[in-house]
Structures are given as structure tokens and as C-alpha cells.
Amino acid sequence: LVGIGDIAPDFQLCDDEGKKYKLSSFRGRRVILSFQRYAACPICQFNLDRMKYQSEMLDRAGIVTISIFNSKPQHVTMFTAKIRGDSMIALSDKKGSTYSSFQVKQGSFWGVLRSNLYLARNWKKYKPFAKYVFFKDTGANTTIMKQLPADFMIDESGVIVDLFRARNVQDHISFERVEAFIPEDKSADATKRIASHPDAVRNMRKSKGSPQKGFSLDNMCPFGNNIHG
């Protein structure tokens, strides 16, 4: 698998307005690259909502946040424009080429069933993000439904320094793990206004009420290639 210490595979994709983005063009800046399922997915939309608070904080720290969707560009606009943060770059990869090059994993049919049961049990939490579920044309199919989320943290030289591979559709990288990616000299300013999203508040309580201190990549703890955040 593509892992920590590897050069991140380069790619060129378009956003929902047709603007082209090449990963290598961000050399010299840190990048958090997130792979979602499809744009209308309520669990993915929940994740976008929680991420937008951090994407603003990361933007102040000079970190680029990119989310890739296995959806058509018009679907990325239709289903995510009002949810994602202004500083987040949302790209379309309907062919799934970047999912393949980064070896983003797929779950099983039974995993899809489990995620649907999870969604049903937690409907109150996801209901605000489920208004597109019954749209006739969401672009979802069996293959995309089995797609698992993944996040790659890429340093200024294009090297993957940490990554998160979900085991279940509803798994997301933790806020603390993302904050650890902030350069030490920028962490104080970037974490001054910590996110007010409920998930962030819960995470901060687990961290004894204060944001986790940023630290240099040389001292980053190797979390592993497929361990939960």
C-alpha cells in the first residue's frame, strides 16, 4: 500500500467550476488530502461539516485542504457547496483514478449494510445531511457505496508523513491528529480559535480541555497505515 514515507502520487483533477488542480503544484506547502465516497453521501456530508471548522484553522496555518469525491463535477456543486468550508478545495474524480493510485480501500457488501444500520441508528445526527439521499441521480453505485474514506497528510516535499484509512464508512480522522500536522511555529495562532463543532468540543474534553500542541514532523508519532485516528 501507498504509505508513510512514500512520495504522494501526483494527479490533476478539476473542481466543480472546471478549474484544474495538480497536487505537485502545492509543493512547498503542507496538504491534507481527503478521499470521500460520493458527494450526496450523508456520512460524507457530516464529515465535510465537521472538517470545515478545521479547514479554516488550517488555512490560517498555511495548510491546503483538498477533498476528492467519486462524483461528477455538477454533483460536487449541487450536494456540497453549502456545506464545505470556503478554504476547502473540492475535486471531482468520477473515474476513480486517484482512488486507485493512492490505493484507497473498499469495504464489503456487508460493510455497506452495517453502515446503513449505523445511519439508521444515528438518524438524528445525520438527518440534516440526508436530504439528497432519495434523489434519483446521486451518482452512487455498488462500487462507490463500498468506498472507504481515507486521509493523507503530505509535507512540503510531497512526502506522506501520516495517513488514516477508515475501517468503516462512518470512521473519520480525529481532530487532534490533524492538529498535530500544524507546524510548531504556527500552532499557537492556528489553534487560538478552536472549532466549536460538537465533535471538536468532545475531542478537546478528551484532551483535558486544551488543543493538542502542534509539533514538528521530525517528532511526529507514526500512527500506522490503517489505524483509527
CSV table of C-alpha atoms in Angstrom, one decimal:
chain,number,residue,atom,x,y,z
A,1,LEU,CA,0.0,0.0,0.0
A,2,VAL,CA,1.0,3.6,-0.5
A,3,GLY,CA,2.2,4.6,2.9
A,4,ILE,CA,4.2,6.8,5.2
A,5,GLY,CA,7.5,7.9,3.7
A,6,ASP,CA,6.3,7.5,0.1
A,7,ILE,CA,6.0,10.4,-2.4
A,8,ALA,CA,2.3,11.1,-2.9
A,9,PRO,CA,1.2,10.1,-6.4
A,10,ASP,CA,0.7,13.2,-8.5
A,11,PHE,CA,-2.6,13.9,-10.1
A,12,GLN,CA,-4.6,16.6,-12.0
A,13,LEU,CA,-8.3,16.9,-11.3
A,14,CYS,CA,-10.9,19.6,-11.8
A,15,ASP,CA,-13.1,21.4,-9.2
A,16,ASP,CA,-16.8,22.0,-9.7
A,17,GLU,CA,-16.1,25.1,-11.8
A,18,GLY,CA,-13.7,23.4,-14.1
A,19,LYS,CA,-10.5,24.8,-12.6
A,20,LYS,CA,-7.6,22.3,-12.8
A,21,TYR,CA,-5.6,21.4,-9.8
A,22,LYS,CA,-2.3,19.5,-9.8
A,23,LEU,CA,-1.1,18.0,-6.4
A,24,SER,CA,2.6,18.8,-7.3
A,25,SER,CA,1.7,22.5,-7.7
A,26,PHE,CA,1.4,22.7,-3.9
A,27,ARG,CA,5.0,21.7,-3.2
A,28,GLY,CA,6.3,24.0,-0.5
A,29,ARG,CA,3.1,23.8,1.4
A,30,ARG,CA,1.6,21.1,3.6
A,31,VAL,CA,-1.5,19.3,2.2
A,32,ILE,CA,-4.3,17.3,3.8
A,33,LEU,CA,-5.8,15.2,1.1
A,34,SER,CA,-9.2,13.5,2.0
A,35,PHE,CA,-11.0,10.9,-0.1
A,36,GLN,CA,-14.7,10.9,0.4
A,37,ARG,CA,-17.3,8.5,-1.2
A,38,TYR,CA,-19.8,10.4,-3.3
A,39,ALA,CA,-21.0,13.9,-2.9
A,40,ALA,CA,-24.6,13.1,-1.8
A,41,CYS,CA,-23.5,10.6,0.9
A,42,PRO,CA,-24.9,11.9,4.3
A,43,ILE,CA,-22.0,10.5,6.3
A,44,CYS,CA,-19.5,12.2,3.9
A,45,GLN,CA,-21.5,15.4,4.2
A,46,PHE,CA,-21.4,15.2,8.0
A,47,ASN,CA,-17.6,14.8,7.8
A,48,LEU,CA,-17.4,17.9,5.5
A,49,ASP,CA,-19.4,19.9,8.1
A,50,ARG,CA,-17.0,18.9,10.9
A,51,MET,CA,-14.0,19.4,8.6
A,52,LYS,CA,-14.9,22.9,7.6
A,53,TYR,CA,-14.2,24.3,11.0
A,54,GLN,CA,-10.7,22.9,10.9
A,55,SER,CA,-10.1,23.8,7.3
A,56,GLU,CA,-10.4,27.4,8.2
A,57,MET,CA,-7.9,26.9,11.1
A,58,LEU,CA,-5.6,25.0,8.8
A,59,ASP,CA,-5.8,27.7,6.1
A,60,ARG,CA,-4.6,30.3,8.7
A,61,ALA,CA,-1.6,27.9,9.3
A,62,GLY,CA,-0.9,27.8,5.5
A,63,ILE,CA,-2.1,24.2,5.1
A,64,VAL,CA,-4.1,23.2,2.0
A,65,THR,CA,-7.1,21.0,2.5
A,66,ILE,CA,-8.4,19.0,-0.5
A,67,SER,CA,-11.4,16.7,-0.6
A,68,ILE,CA,-11.9,14.3,-3.6
A,69,PHE,CA,-15.3,12.9,-4.5
A,70,ASN,CA,-16.2,9.9,-6.7
A,71,SER,CA,-18.8,12.1,-8.3
A,72,LYS,CA,-19.5,14.3,-11.3
A,73,PRO,CA,-18.4,17.9,-11.0
A,74,GLN,CA,-22.1,19.1,-11.1
A,75,HIS,CA,-22.9,16.7,-8.2
A,76,VAL,CA,-20.0,18.1,-6.2
A,77,THR,CA,-21.5,21.6,-6.6
A,78,MET,CA,-25.1,20.5,-6.0
A,79,PHE,CA,-24.5,18.4,-2.9
A,80,THR,CA,-21.6,20.0,-1.1
A,81,ALA,CA,-21.3,23.7,-2.0
A,82,LYS,CA,-23.4,24.8,1.0
A,83,ILE,CA,-21.6,22.5,3.5
A,84,ARG,CA,-17.9,22.6,2.9
A,85,GLY,CA,-15.7,25.4,4.1
A,86,ASP,CA,-14.7,28.3,1.8
A,87,SER,CA,-11.0,27.3,2.2
A,88,MET,CA,-11.5,23.7,1.2
A,89,ILE,CA,-10.8,22.6,-2.4
A,90,ALA,CA,-13.4,20.1,-3.6
A,91,LEU,CA,-12.4,18.0,-6.6
A,92,SER,CA,-14.2,15.5,-8.9
A,93,ASP,CA,-12.8,12.1,-9.8
A,94,LYS,CA,-15.7,10.2,-11.3
A,95,LYS,CA,-13.3,7.7,-12.9
A,96,GLY,CA,-11.7,6.9,-9.6
A,97,SER,CA,-8.1,7.2,-10.9
A,98,THR,CA,-6.8,8.9,-7.7
A,99,TYR,CA,-8.5,6.4,-5.5
A,100,SER,CA,-6.6,3.7,-7.4
A,101,SER,CA,-3.2,5.5,-7.3
A,102,PHE,CA,-3.5,6.1,-3.6
A,103,GLN,CA,-4.8,2.6,-3.1
A,104,VAL,CA,-7.9,3.8,-1.2
A,105,LYS,CA,-9.6,0.7,0.2
A,106,GLN,CA,-13.1,-0.6,-0.4
A,107,GLY,CA,-15.2,-2.4,2.1
A,108,SER,CA,-17.5,-5.3,1.6
A,109,PHE,CA,-21.2,-5.6,0.8
A,110,TRP,CA,-21.8,-6.5,4.4
A,111,GLY,CA,-19.9,-3.4,5.4
A,112,VAL,CA,-22.4,-1.3,3.4
A,113,LEU,CA,-25.2,-3.0,5.2
A,114,ARG,CA,-23.6,-2.2,8.6
A,115,SER,CA,-23.1,1.4,7.6
A,116,ASN,CA,-26.8,1.7,6.7
A,117,LEU,CA,-27.8,0.2,10.0
A,118,TYR,CA,-25.4,2.7,11.7
A,119,LEU,CA,-27.0,5.5,9.8
A,120,ALA,CA,-30.5,4.3,10.8
A,121,ARG,CA,-29.5,4.1,14.5
A,122,ASN,CA,-27.9,7.6,14.4
A,123,TRP,CA,-30.5,9.2,12.1
A,124,LYS,CA,-30.9,12.3,14.4
A,125,LYS,CA,-27.2,13.0,14.0
A,126,TYR,CA,-27.2,12.6,10.2
A,127,LYS,CA,-30.7,13.8,9.3
A,128,PRO,CA,-29.6,17.4,8.4
A,129,PHE,CA,-27.2,15.9,5.8
A,130,ALA,CA,-29.6,13.3,4.3
A,131,LYS,CA,-31.8,15.5,2.2
A,132,TYR,CA,-30.2,14.2,-1.0
A,133,VAL,CA,-30.4,10.5,-0.2
A,134,PHE,CA,-33.5,9.9,-2.2
A,135,PHE,CA,-32.5,12.0,-5.3
A,136,LYS,CA,-32.9,9.9,-8.4
A,137,ASP,CA,-29.4,10.9,-9.7
A,138,THR,CA,-26.8,11.0,-7.0
A,139,GLY,CA,-24.2,9.1,-9.0
A,140,ALA,CA,-23.9,6.3,-6.4
A,141,ASN,CA,-23.5,2.7,-7.4
A,142,THR,CA,-22.5,-0.5,-5.6
A,143,THR,CA,-18.7,0.1,-6.1
A,144,ILE,CA,-18.9,3.7,-4.8
A,145,MET,CA,-21.1,2.6,-1.8
A,146,LYS,CA,-18.3,0.3,-0.7
A,147,GLN,CA,-15.7,3.0,-0.8
A,148,LEU,CA,-14.0,3.7,2.5
A,149,PRO,CA,-12.7,7.2,3.5
A,150,ALA,CA,-9.0,8.0,3.7
A,151,ASP,CA,-6.9,10.9,4.6
A,152,PHE,CA,-3.2,11.6,3.6
A,153,MET,CA,-1.0,14.2,5.3
A,154,ILE,CA,1.6,15.4,2.8
A,155,ASP,CA,4.6,17.6,3.7
A,156,GLU,CA,6.2,20.4,1.8
A,157,SER,CA,8.4,18.0,-0.2
A,158,GLY,CA,5.4,15.9,-1.3
A,159,VAL,CA,6.1,13.0,1.1
A,160,ILE,CA,3.3,11.3,3.0
A,161,VAL,CA,4.1,11.8,6.7
A,162,ASP,CA,0.8,10.3,8.2
A,163,LEU,CA,-2.3,8.8,6.9
A,164,PHE,CA,-5.7,7.4,8.0
A,165,ARG,CA,-7.6,4.6,6.4
A,166,ALA,CA,-11.1,4.0,7.6
A,167,ARG,CA,-12.3,0.5,8.5
A,168,ASN,CA,-15.9,1.6,8.3
A,169,VAL,CA,-17.7,4.1,6.2
A,170,GLN,CA,-18.5,6.2,9.3
A,171,ASP,CA,-14.9,6.4,10.5
A,172,HIS,CA,-13.2,9.8,10.4
A,173,ILE,CA,-9.7,11.1,11.3
A,174,SER,CA,-9.6,12.7,14.7
A,175,PHE,CA,-9.3,16.5,15.2
A,176,GLU,CA,-6.2,16.1,17.4
A,177,ARG,CA,-4.4,14.1,14.8
A,178,VAL,CA,-5.0,16.8,12.2
A,179,GLU,CA,-3.8,19.5,14.6
A,180,ALA,CA,-0.6,17.6,15.1
A,181,PHE,CA,0.2,18.3,11.5
A,182,ILE,CA,0.3,22.0,12.0
A,183,PRO,CA,3.9,23.4,12.0
A,184,GLU,CA,5.1,24.1,15.5
A,185,ASP,CA,5.8,27.8,14.8
A,186,LYS,CA,2.2,28.3,13.6
A,187,SER,CA,0.3,26.1,16.1
A,188,ALA,CA,-0.4,28.7,18.7
A,189,ASP,CA,-2.0,31.1,16.3
A,190,ALA,CA,-3.9,28.4,14.4
A,191,THR,CA,-5.4,26.8,17.5
A,192,LYS,CA,-6.3,30.1,19.2
A,193,ARG,CA,-9.9,29.8,18.0
A,194,ILE,CA,-10.6,26.1,18.2
A,195,ALA,CA,-13.6,24.7,16.3
A,196,SER,CA,-17.0,25.0,18.0
A,197,HIS,CA,-18.4,21.9,16.3
A,198,PRO,CA,-19.7,19.4,18.8
A,199,ASP,CA,-17.2,16.7,17.8
A,200,ALA,CA,-14.3,19.2,18.3
A,201,VAL,CA,-15.6,20.1,21.7
A,202,ARG,CA,-15.8,16.4,22.7
A,203,ASN,CA,-12.3,15.8,21.4
A,204,MET,CA,-11.0,18.8,23.4
A,205,ARG,CA,-12.5,17.5,26.6
A,206,LYS,CA,-10.7,14.2,26.0
A,207,SER,CA,-7.5,16.3,25.7
A,208,LYS,CA,-8.1,17.8,29.1
A,209,GLY,CA,-9.8,20.9,27.7
A,210,SER,CA,-7.0,22.3,25.6
A,211,PRO,CA,-6.0,21.8,21.9
A,212,GLN,CA,-3.2,19.4,21.3
A,213,LYS,CA,0.1,21.2,20.7
A,214,GLY,CA,1.5,21.2,17.2
A,215,PHE,CA,4.9,19.7,16.8
A,216,SER,CA,7.5,19.2,14.1
A,217,LEU,CA,7.3,16.4,11.6
A,218,ASP,CA,10.6,15.0,12.9
A,219,ASN,CA,8.8,14.3,16.2
A,220,MET,CA,5.5,13.1,14.8
A,221,CYS,CA,4.3,9.8,16.1
A,222,PRO,CA,4.0,7.2,13.3
A,223,PHE,CA,0.3,6.3,13.8
A,224,GLY,CA,0.4,3.5,11.2
A,225,ASN,CA,-1.1,3.0,7.8
A,226,ASN,CA,-4.6,1.7,8.7
A,227,ILE,CA,-5.2,2.5,12.3
A,228,HIS,CA,-8.1,4.6,13.5
A,229,GLY,CA,-7.5,8.2,14.5
